[in-house]
Amino acid sequence: MSKMTLKTEGDKHVVVTRRFAASPKAVYRAHTEPRLIQKWLLGPAGWTMPVCVSEARPGGKIRYEWTDGKGGGFHLTGEYLELLPFSRIVHVERMHLPDPTPDNRVETRFEQDATGTLMTMQMTLPDAETRAAMLATGMEHGMEASYVRLEAMI
Amino acid sequence: MSNLDAAFSALADPTRRAILARLASGEATVMELAEPFEMTQPAISRHLKVLEGAGLIVRRVEGTRRPCRLAPDSIAAIDQWLAMLRDALTKNYERLDEVLAAMKPKVRKDVP
């Protein structure tokens, strides 16, 4: 039920799906309220998010700062474009590593299903190369890596 | 891990991934690599330079030939990094499951 899927779509999209045993309202709130975001959007074990700005209104700012507690860290900035409580969020984001990565436009939908909520997150990158670099660098993503591994095994 | 950035940009190109795939089956020279890709040797050489700079391949000198092969440590480092990132996203959502469980309203709707 909770298994995450991640796939590429077309040249510029990445789509992640995940089911949650909670209402769309709860999942939406956990994606927009700083107090809740700081509890889960943390990445590897040991990392925390001491700074979390999430102004959940069109034009509102997003700023997440992560630290590993040992002097390492990075941050993300973005802006909300559209919000439809409690079913849809559209925002743009970029990582600062420390140079900013190209803008990633993210549309996140929350749909009621039989057991809770189906979340579908579609990322749109400026072009195929950016997507490949992003898949390789950060946002997870094993598809491109799987292809590389697969090709390497052929 | 210091040249991971270079490695990832190197991997963003399909020809370079195909070259790596070819090298997975063994050492090859520029001439041997150019043939299946229908590319000129200078074009292949440019790709090889990127791959070499990223630490993904190594080249040795054998007379006038400079055969290339995969740098296994480098590929392993990328695999490890990607596994870590996938793991991080999975962990995020597991933590979110707990956050959501704690937010549960007192009256639970029964699932049919």
PDB file of C-alpha atoms in Angstrom:
ATOM      1  CA  MET A   1       0.000   0.000   0.000  1.00  0.00           C
ATOM      2  CA  SER A   2       2.755   2.396   0.847  1.00  0.00           C
ATOM      3  CA  LYS A   3       5.172   1.524  -1.890  1.00  0.00           C
ATOM      4  CA  MET A   4       6.556   4.506  -3.701  1.00  0.00           C
ATOM      5  CA  THR A   5       6.773   4.539  -7.478  1.00  0.00           C
ATOM      6  CA  LEU A   6       9.016   6.782  -9.477  1.00  0.00           C
ATOM      7  CA  LYS A   7       9.091   7.032 -13.223  1.00  0.00           C
ATOM      8  CA  THR A   8      10.071   9.371 -15.991  1.00  0.00           C
ATOM      9  CA  GLU A   9       7.423  10.689 -18.384  1.00  0.00           C
ATOM     10  CA  GLY A  10       8.248  12.253 -21.740  1.00  0.00           C
ATOM     11  CA  ASP A  11      11.496  14.186 -21.858  1.00  0.00           C
ATOM     12  CA  LYS A  12      11.075  16.558 -18.960  1.00  0.00           C
ATOM     13  CA  HIS A  13       8.881  14.961 -16.322  1.00  0.00           C
ATOM     14  CA  VAL A  14       9.432  12.811 -13.304  1.00  0.00           C
ATOM     15  CA  VAL A  15       6.417  11.334 -11.557  1.00  0.00           C
ATOM     16  CA  VAL A  16       6.387   9.999  -8.010  1.00  0.00           C
ATOM     17  CA  THR A  17       3.351   8.305  -6.489  1.00  0.00           C
ATOM     18  CA  ARG A  18       2.775   7.220  -2.915  1.00  0.00           C
ATOM     19  CA  ARG A  19      -0.299   6.172  -0.916  1.00  0.00           C
ATOM     20  CA  PHE A  20      -0.933   7.368   2.623  1.00  0.00           C
ATOM     21  CA  ALA A  21      -3.339   6.073   5.249  1.00  0.00           C
ATOM     22  CA  ALA A  22      -4.752   9.519   5.960  1.00  0.00           C
ATOM     23  CA  SER A  23      -7.156  12.031   4.473  1.00  0.00           C
ATOM     24  CA  PRO A  24      -6.106  14.303   1.602  1.00  0.00           C
ATOM     25  CA  LYS A  25      -6.531  17.186   4.048  1.00  0.00           C
ATOM     26  CA  ALA A  26      -3.974  15.744   6.451  1.00  0.00           C
ATOM     27  CA  VAL A  27      -1.472  14.942   3.680  1.00  0.00           C
ATOM     28  CA  TYR A  28      -1.920  18.411   2.177  1.00  0.00           C
ATOM     29  CA  ARG A  29      -1.347  20.038   5.561  1.00  0.00           C
ATOM     30  CA  ALA A  30       1.795  17.946   6.086  1.00  0.00           C
ATOM     31  CA  HIS A  31       3.105  19.340   2.778  1.00  0.00           C
ATOM     32  CA  THR A  32       2.349  23.000   3.533  1.00  0.00           C
ATOM     33  CA  GLU A  33       2.603  23.658   7.304  1.00  0.00           C
ATOM     34  CA  PRO A  34       6.197  24.329   8.458  1.00  0.00           C
ATOM     35  CA  ARG A  35       5.701  22.642  11.849  1.00  0.00           C
ATOM     36  CA  LEU A  36       4.693  19.433  10.049  1.00  0.00           C
ATOM     37  CA  ILE A  37       7.152  19.676   7.128  1.00  0.00           C
ATOM     38  CA  GLN A  38      10.041  19.896   9.613  1.00  0.00           C
ATOM     39  CA  LYS A  39       9.081  16.497  10.992  1.00  0.00           C
ATOM     40  CA  TRP A  40       9.461  14.495   7.812  1.00  0.00           C
ATOM     41  CA  LEU A  41      11.101  16.275   4.850  1.00  0.00           C
ATOM     42  CA  LEU A  42      14.570  15.487   6.130  1.00  0.00           C
ATOM     43  CA  GLY A  43      16.353  13.090   3.801  1.00  0.00           C
ATOM     44  CA  PRO A  44      18.965  10.739   5.251  1.00  0.00           C
ATOM     45  CA  ALA A  45      18.927   9.786   8.911  1.00  0.00           C
ATOM     46  CA  GLY A  46      20.603  12.360  11.124  1.00  0.00           C
ATOM     47  CA  TRP A  47      19.579  15.414   9.085  1.00  0.00           C
ATOM     48  CA  THR A  48      17.278  18.128  10.428  1.00  0.00           C
ATOM     49  CA  MET A  49      15.557  21.183   8.983  1.00  0.00           C
ATOM     50  CA  PRO A  50      16.185  24.062  11.390  1.00  0.00           C
ATOM     51  CA  VAL A  51      14.707  26.649   9.012  1.00  0.00           C
ATOM     52  CA  CYS A  52      11.401  26.081   7.254  1.00  0.00           C
ATOM     53  CA  VAL A  53       9.519  28.866   5.524  1.00  0.00           C
ATOM     54  CA  SER A  54       6.328  27.839   3.742  1.00  0.00           C
ATOM     55  CA  GLU A  55       3.951  30.673   2.879  1.00  0.00           C
ATOM     56  CA  ALA A  56       1.122  28.605   1.475  1.00  0.00           C
ATOM     57  CA  ARG A  57      -0.494  31.164  -0.815  1.00  0.00           C
ATOM     58  CA  PRO A  58       0.083  32.006  -4.487  1.00  0.00           C
ATOM     59  CA  GLY A  59       3.385  33.911  -4.653  1.00  0.00           C
ATOM     60  CA  GLY A  60       4.312  32.744  -1.150  1.00  0.00           C
ATOM     61  CA  LYS A  61       7.934  31.886  -0.431  1.00  0.00           C
ATOM     62  CA  ILE A  62       9.450  28.500   0.292  1.00  0.00           C
ATOM     63  CA  ARG A  63      12.789  28.106   2.021  1.00  0.00           C
ATOM     64  CA  TYR A  64      14.053  24.865   3.525  1.00  0.00           C
ATOM     65  CA  GLU A  65      17.450  24.696   5.194  1.00  0.00           C
ATOM     66  CA  TRP A  66      18.911  21.315   6.086  1.00  0.00           C
ATOM     67  CA  THR A  67      21.876  20.465   8.264  1.00  0.00           C
ATOM     68  CA  ASP A  68      23.609  17.228   9.153  1.00  0.00           C
ATOM     69  CA  GLY A  69      24.610  18.675  12.529  1.00  0.00           C
ATOM     70  CA  LYS A  70      28.288  18.324  11.658  1.00  0.00           C
ATOM     71  CA  GLY A  71      28.724  21.490   9.674  1.00  0.00           C
ATOM     72  CA  GLY A  72      27.254  20.113   6.450  1.00  0.00           C
ATOM     73  CA  GLY A  73      24.119  21.521   4.908  1.00  0.00           C
ATOM     74  CA  PHE A  74      22.332  23.017   1.943  1.00  0.00           C
ATOM     75  CA  HIS A  75      19.094  24.813   1.226  1.00  0.00           C
ATOM     76  CA  LEU A  76      16.215  24.993  -1.195  1.00  0.00           C
ATOM     77  CA  THR A  77      14.190  28.032  -2.204  1.00  0.00           C
ATOM     78  CA  GLY A  78      10.981  28.295  -4.168  1.00  0.00           C
ATOM     79  CA  GLU A  79       7.622  29.956  -4.635  1.00  0.00           C
ATOM     80  CA  TYR A  80       4.070  28.716  -4.527  1.00  0.00           C
ATOM     81  CA  LEU A  81       2.155  29.238  -7.759  1.00  0.00           C
ATOM     82  CA  GLU A  82      -1.248  27.665  -7.118  1.00  0.00           C
ATOM     83  CA  LEU A  83      -2.901  26.058  -4.131  1.00  0.00           C
ATOM     84  CA  LEU A  84      -6.217  24.267  -4.103  1.00  0.00           C
ATOM     85  CA  PRO A  85      -6.883  23.031  -0.574  1.00  0.00           C
ATOM     86  CA  PHE A  86      -6.683  20.076  -0.046  1.00  0.00           C
ATOM     87  CA  SER A  87      -6.102  18.560  -3.434  1.00  0.00           C
ATOM     88  CA  ARG A  88      -3.436  20.382  -5.415  1.00  0.00           C
ATOM     89  CA  ILE A  89      -0.217  22.348  -4.943  1.00  0.00           C
ATOM     90  CA  VAL A  90       1.891  23.848  -7.704  1.00  0.00           C
ATOM     91  CA  HIS A  91       5.243  25.350  -6.832  1.00  0.00           C
ATOM     92  CA  VAL A  92       8.714  25.896  -8.249  1.00  0.00           C
ATOM     93  CA  GLU A  93      11.856  24.997  -6.370  1.00  0.00           C
ATOM     94  CA  ARG A  94      15.599  24.975  -6.794  1.00  0.00           C
ATOM     95  CA  MET A  95      18.392  23.537  -4.702  1.00  0.00           C
ATOM     96  CA  HIS A  96      21.397  25.641  -3.734  1.00  0.00           C
ATOM     97  CA  LEU A  97      24.451  23.419  -3.752  1.00  0.00           C
ATOM     98  CA  PRO A  98      25.516  26.244  -3.368  1.00  0.00           C
ATOM     99  CA  ASP A  99      24.910  27.242  -7.006  1.00  0.00           C
ATOM    100  CA  PRO A 100      21.191  27.134  -7.791  1.00  0.00           C
ATOM    101  CA  THR A 101      19.966  24.198  -9.855  1.00  0.00           C
ATOM    102  CA  PRO A 102      17.526  24.931 -12.726  1.00  0.00           C
ATOM    103  CA  ASP A 103      13.941  25.532 -11.602  1.00  0.00           C
ATOM    104  CA  ASN A 104      11.898  22.421 -10.981  1.00  0.00           C
ATOM    105  CA  ARG A 105       8.147  22.979 -11.346  1.00  0.00           C
ATOM    106  CA  VAL A 106       6.306  20.593  -9.085  1.00  0.00           C
ATOM    107  CA  GLU A 107       2.610  19.780  -9.185  1.00  0.00           C
ATOM    108  CA  THR A 108       1.416  17.674  -6.266  1.00  0.00           C
ATOM    109  CA  ARG A 109      -2.070  16.168  -6.229  1.00  0.00           C
ATOM    110  CA  PHE A 110      -3.828  14.480  -3.341  1.00  0.00           C
ATOM    111  CA  GLU A 111      -6.758  12.247  -4.209  1.00  0.00           C
ATOM    112  CA  GLN A 112      -9.041  10.363  -1.869  1.00  0.00           C
ATOM    113  CA  ASP A 113      -8.932   6.645  -2.498  1.00  0.00           C
ATOM    114  CA  ALA A 114     -10.346   3.594  -0.744  1.00  0.00           C
ATOM    115  CA  THR A 115      -7.675   3.488   1.949  1.00  0.00           C
ATOM    116  CA  GLY A 116      -6.680   7.125   2.295  1.00  0.00           C
ATOM    117  CA  THR A 117      -4.853   9.332  -0.135  1.00  0.00           C
ATOM    118  CA  LEU A 118      -3.033   8.777  -3.376  1.00  0.00           C
ATOM    119  CA  MET A 119      -0.349  11.403  -3.827  1.00  0.00           C
ATOM    120  CA  THR A 120       0.944  12.070  -7.340  1.00  0.00           C
ATOM    121  CA  MET A 121       3.871  14.438  -7.657  1.00  0.00           C
ATOM    122  CA  GLN A 122       4.854  15.503 -11.139  1.00  0.00           C
ATOM    123  CA  MET A 123       8.112  17.365 -11.560  1.00  0.00           C
ATOM    124  CA  THR A 124       8.804  19.314 -14.748  1.00  0.00           C
ATOM    125  CA  LEU A 125      12.384  20.203 -15.576  1.00  0.00           C
ATOM    126  CA  PRO A 126      13.481  22.736 -18.214  1.00  0.00           C
ATOM    127  CA  ASP A 127      14.848  20.045 -20.525  1.00  0.00           C
ATOM    128  CA  ALA A 128      15.845  16.399 -20.798  1.00  0.00           C
ATOM    129  CA  GLU A 129      19.449  17.030 -19.843  1.00  0.00           C
ATOM    130  CA  THR A 130      18.501  18.850 -16.662  1.00  0.00           C
ATOM    131  CA  ARG A 131      16.211  15.993 -15.784  1.00  0.00           C
ATOM    132  CA  ALA A 132      18.945  13.441 -16.323  1.00  0.00           C
ATOM    133  CA  ALA A 133      21.313  15.459 -14.170  1.00  0.00           C
ATOM    134  CA  MET A 134      18.659  15.844 -11.497  1.00  0.00           C
ATOM    135  CA  LEU A 135      17.842  12.167 -11.515  1.00  0.00           C
ATOM    136  CA  ALA A 136      21.483  11.454 -11.153  1.00  0.00           C
ATOM    137  CA  THR A 137      22.173  14.027  -8.468  1.00  0.00           C
ATOM    138  CA  GLY A 138      19.426  14.229  -6.138  1.00  0.00           C
ATOM    139  CA  MET A 139      15.963  13.749  -6.323  1.00  0.00           C
ATOM    140  CA  GLU A 140      16.283  10.156  -6.185  1.00  0.00           C
ATOM    141  CA  HIS A 141      15.845   8.593  -8.594  1.00  0.00           C
ATOM    142  CA  GLY A 142      16.698   5.368  -9.625  1.00  0.00           C
ATOM    143  CA  MET A 143      15.207   5.190 -13.080  1.00  0.00           C
ATOM    144  CA  GLU A 144      18.089   6.810 -14.849  1.00  0.00           C
ATOM    145  CA  ALA A 145      20.488   4.973 -12.590  1.00  0.00           C
ATOM    146  CA  SER A 146      18.727   1.734 -13.375  1.00  0.00           C
ATOM    147  CA  TYR A 147      19.113   2.411 -17.062  1.00  0.00           C
ATOM    148  CA  VAL A 148      22.778   3.128 -16.587  1.00  0.00           C
ATOM    149  CA  ARG A 149      23.172  -0.051 -14.568  1.00  0.00           C
ATOM    150  CA  LEU A 150      21.137  -2.024 -17.076  1.00  0.00           C
ATOM    151  CA  GLU A 151      23.136  -0.696 -19.982  1.00  0.00           C
ATOM    152  CA  ALA A 152      26.322  -1.399 -18.104  1.00  0.00           C
ATOM    153  CA  MET A 153      25.253  -5.000 -17.641  1.00  0.00           C
ATOM    154  CA  ILE A 154      24.324  -5.626 -21.258  1.00  0.00           C
TER     155      ILE A 154
ATOM    156  CA  MET B   1      33.273  11.162  -4.248  1.00  0.00           C
ATOM    157  CA  SER B   2      34.668  14.604  -5.121  1.00  0.00           C
ATOM    158  CA  ASN B   3      34.022  14.397  -8.834  1.00  0.00           C
ATOM    159  CA  LEU B   4      30.484  13.035  -8.531  1.00  0.00           C
ATOM    160  CA  ASP B   5      29.090  16.232 -10.054  1.00  0.00           C
ATOM    161  CA  ALA B   6      31.265  15.738 -13.115  1.00  0.00           C
ATOM    162  CA  ALA B   7      30.273  12.087 -13.203  1.00  0.00           C
ATOM    163  CA  PHE B   8      26.584  12.911 -13.194  1.00  0.00           C
ATOM    164  CA  SER B   9      26.848  15.484 -15.962  1.00  0.00           C
ATOM    165  CA  ALA B  10      28.892  12.981 -17.912  1.00  0.00           C
ATOM    166  CA  LEU B  11      26.109  10.436 -17.468  1.00  0.00           C
ATOM    167  CA  ALA B  12      23.439  12.863 -18.654  1.00  0.00           C
ATOM    168  CA  ASP B  13      24.484  12.209 -22.260  1.00  0.00           C
ATOM    169  CA  PRO B  14      23.060   9.100 -23.978  1.00  0.00           C
ATOM    170  CA  THR B  15      26.135   8.543 -26.160  1.00  0.00           C
ATOM    171  CA  ARG B  16      28.364   8.575 -23.125  1.00  0.00           C
ATOM    172  CA  ARG B  17      26.082   6.109 -21.353  1.00  0.00           C
ATOM    173  CA  ALA B  18      26.245   3.894 -24.425  1.00  0.00           C
ATOM    174  CA  ILE B  19      30.026   4.131 -24.412  1.00  0.00           C
ATOM    175  CA  LEU B  20      30.041   3.053 -20.768  1.00  0.00           C
ATOM    176  CA  ALA B  21      27.747   0.169 -21.663  1.00  0.00           C
ATOM    177  CA  ARG B  22      30.138  -0.901 -24.402  1.00  0.00           C
ATOM    178  CA  LEU B  23      33.104  -0.646 -22.040  1.00  0.00           C
ATOM    179  CA  ALA B  24      31.268  -2.820 -19.527  1.00  0.00           C
ATOM    180  CA  SER B  25      31.978  -5.713 -21.877  1.00  0.00           C
ATOM    181  CA  GLY B  26      35.660  -4.943 -21.980  1.00  0.00           C
ATOM    182  CA  GLU B  27      38.454  -2.579 -22.920  1.00  0.00           C
ATOM    183  CA  ALA B  28      38.171  -0.775 -26.261  1.00  0.00           C
ATOM    184  CA  THR B  29      40.089   1.728 -28.341  1.00  0.00           C
ATOM    185  CA  VAL B  30      38.696   4.940 -29.795  1.00  0.00           C
ATOM    186  CA  MET B  31      38.503   3.264 -33.198  1.00  0.00           C
ATOM    187  CA  GLU B  32      36.541   0.331 -31.830  1.00  0.00           C
ATOM    188  CA  LEU B  33      34.185   2.671 -29.995  1.00  0.00           C
ATOM    189  CA  ALA B  34      33.624   4.965 -32.976  1.00  0.00           C
ATOM    190  CA  GLU B  35      32.447   2.147 -35.227  1.00  0.00           C
ATOM    191  CA  PRO B  36      29.079   1.156 -33.666  1.00  0.00           C
ATOM    192  CA  PHE B  37      28.162   4.754 -32.874  1.00  0.00           C
ATOM    193  CA  GLU B  38      28.651   6.019 -36.412  1.00  0.00           C
ATOM    194  CA  MET B  39      30.581   8.917 -35.007  1.00  0.00           C
ATOM    195  CA  THR B  40      33.930  10.327 -35.961  1.00  0.00           C
ATOM    196  CA  GLN B  41      36.930   9.475 -33.823  1.00  0.00           C
ATOM    197  CA  PRO B  42      37.370  13.118 -32.705  1.00  0.00           C
ATOM    198  CA  ALA B  43      33.731  13.161 -31.573  1.00  0.00           C
ATOM    199  CA  ILE B  44      34.225   9.940 -29.620  1.00  0.00           C
ATOM    200  CA  SER B  45      37.482  11.302 -28.218  1.00  0.00           C
ATOM    201  CA  ARG B  46      35.653  14.335 -26.869  1.00  0.00           C
ATOM    202  CA  HIS B  47      33.147  12.081 -25.085  1.00  0.00           C
ATOM    203  CA  LEU B  48      35.988   9.975 -23.713  1.00  0.00           C
ATOM    204  CA  LYS B  49      37.703  13.080 -22.392  1.00  0.00           C
ATOM    205  CA  VAL B  50      34.533  13.992 -20.461  1.00  0.00           C
ATOM    206  CA  LEU B  51      34.208  10.453 -19.115  1.00  0.00           C
ATOM    207  CA  GLU B  52      37.864  10.365 -18.152  1.00  0.00           C
ATOM    208  CA  GLY B  53      37.639  13.795 -16.499  1.00  0.00           C
ATOM    209  CA  ALA B  54      34.693  12.556 -14.483  1.00  0.00           C
ATOM    210  CA  GLY B  55      36.677   9.559 -13.337  1.00  0.00           C
ATOM    211  CA  LEU B  56      34.276   7.122 -14.977  1.00  0.00           C
ATOM    212  CA  ILE B  57      36.852   5.557 -17.271  1.00  0.00           C
ATOM    213  CA  VAL B  58      40.591   5.079 -17.206  1.00  0.00           C
ATOM    214  CA  ARG B  59      42.946   4.873 -20.182  1.00  0.00           C
ATOM    215  CA  ARG B  60      46.324   3.250 -20.483  1.00  0.00           C
ATOM    216  CA  VAL B  61      49.060   3.652 -23.018  1.00  0.00           C
ATOM    217  CA  GLU B  62      49.932   0.702 -25.190  1.00  0.00           C
ATOM    218  CA  GLY B  63      52.288   1.808 -27.917  1.00  0.00           C
ATOM    219  CA  THR B  64      50.281   4.259 -29.998  1.00  0.00           C
ATOM    220  CA  ARG B  65      46.958   2.963 -28.684  1.00  0.00           C
ATOM    221  CA  ARG B  66      45.220   4.307 -25.619  1.00  0.00           C
ATOM    222  CA  PRO B  67      42.569   1.721 -24.769  1.00  0.00           C
ATOM    223  CA  CYS B  68      39.802   2.725 -22.339  1.00  0.00           C
ATOM    224  CA  ARG B  69      38.059   0.761 -19.663  1.00  0.00           C
ATOM    225  CA  LEU B  70      35.515   1.417 -16.940  1.00  0.00           C
ATOM    226  CA  ALA B  71      36.717   2.715 -13.603  1.00  0.00           C
ATOM    227  CA  PRO B  72      34.772   0.322 -11.377  1.00  0.00           C
ATOM    228  CA  ASP B  73      35.176   2.336  -8.180  1.00  0.00           C
ATOM    229  CA  SER B  74      33.575   5.343  -9.772  1.00  0.00           C
ATOM    230  CA  ILE B  75      30.495   3.472 -10.982  1.00  0.00           C
ATOM    231  CA  ALA B  76      30.156   1.899  -7.547  1.00  0.00           C
ATOM    232  CA  ALA B  77      30.302   5.332  -5.917  1.00  0.00           C
ATOM    233  CA  ILE B  78      27.464   6.607  -8.103  1.00  0.00           C
ATOM    234  CA  ASP B  79      25.359   3.532  -7.396  1.00  0.00           C
ATOM    235  CA  GLN B  80      25.915   4.024  -3.714  1.00  0.00           C
ATOM    236  CA  TRP B  81      24.964   7.687  -3.874  1.00  0.00           C
ATOM    237  CA  LEU B  82      21.789   6.954  -5.838  1.00  0.00           C
ATOM    238  CA  ALA B  83      20.794   4.200  -3.457  1.00  0.00           C
ATOM    239  CA  MET B  84      21.255   6.669  -0.626  1.00  0.00           C
ATOM    240  CA  LEU B  85      19.014   9.226  -2.303  1.00  0.00           C
ATOM    241  CA  ARG B  86      16.265   6.732  -3.050  1.00  0.00           C
ATOM    242  CA  ASP B  87      16.547   5.617   0.524  1.00  0.00           C
ATOM    243  CA  ALA B  88      16.249   9.233   1.705  1.00  0.00           C
ATOM    244  CA  LEU B  89      13.006   9.792  -0.192  1.00  0.00           C
ATOM    245  CA  THR B  90      11.593   6.505   1.064  1.00  0.00           C
ATOM    246  CA  LYS B  91      12.530   7.509   4.617  1.00  0.00           C
ATOM    247  CA  ASN B  92      10.854  10.900   4.170  1.00  0.00           C
ATOM    248  CA  TYR B  93       7.566   9.220   3.325  1.00  0.00           C
ATOM    249  CA  GLU B  94       7.898   6.705   6.143  1.00  0.00           C
ATOM    250  CA  ARG B  95       8.347   9.620   8.512  1.00  0.00           C
ATOM    251  CA  LEU B  96       5.339  11.297   6.905  1.00  0.00           C
ATOM    252  CA  ASP B  97       3.293   8.154   7.623  1.00  0.00           C
ATOM    253  CA  GLU B  98       4.112   8.644  11.309  1.00  0.00           C
ATOM    254  CA  VAL B  99       3.310  12.359  11.208  1.00  0.00           C
ATOM    255  CA  LEU B 100      -0.040  11.562   9.595  1.00  0.00           C
ATOM    256  CA  ALA B 101      -0.792   8.835  12.145  1.00  0.00           C
ATOM    257  CA  ALA B 102      -0.194  11.360  14.927  1.00  0.00           C
ATOM    258  CA  MET B 103      -2.544  13.854  13.200  1.00  0.00           C
ATOM    259  CA  LYS B 104      -5.391  11.326  13.016  1.00  0.00           C
ATOM    260  CA  PRO B 105      -8.702  12.743  14.201  1.00  0.00           C
ATOM    261  CA  LYS B 106     -10.220  11.008  17.197  1.00  0.00           C
ATOM    262  CA  VAL B 107     -13.183   9.729  15.227  1.00  0.00           C
ATOM    263  CA  ARG B 108     -11.867   7.207  12.747  1.00  0.00           C
ATOM    264  CA  LYS B 109     -13.753   6.595   9.582  1.00  0.00           C
ATOM    265  CA  ASP B 110     -14.107   2.890   9.018  1.00  0.00           C
ATOM    266  CA  VAL B 111     -12.838   1.656   5.713  1.00  0.00           C
ATOM    267  CA  PRO B 112     -15.487  -0.400   3.928  1.00  0.00           C
TER     268      PRO B 112
END
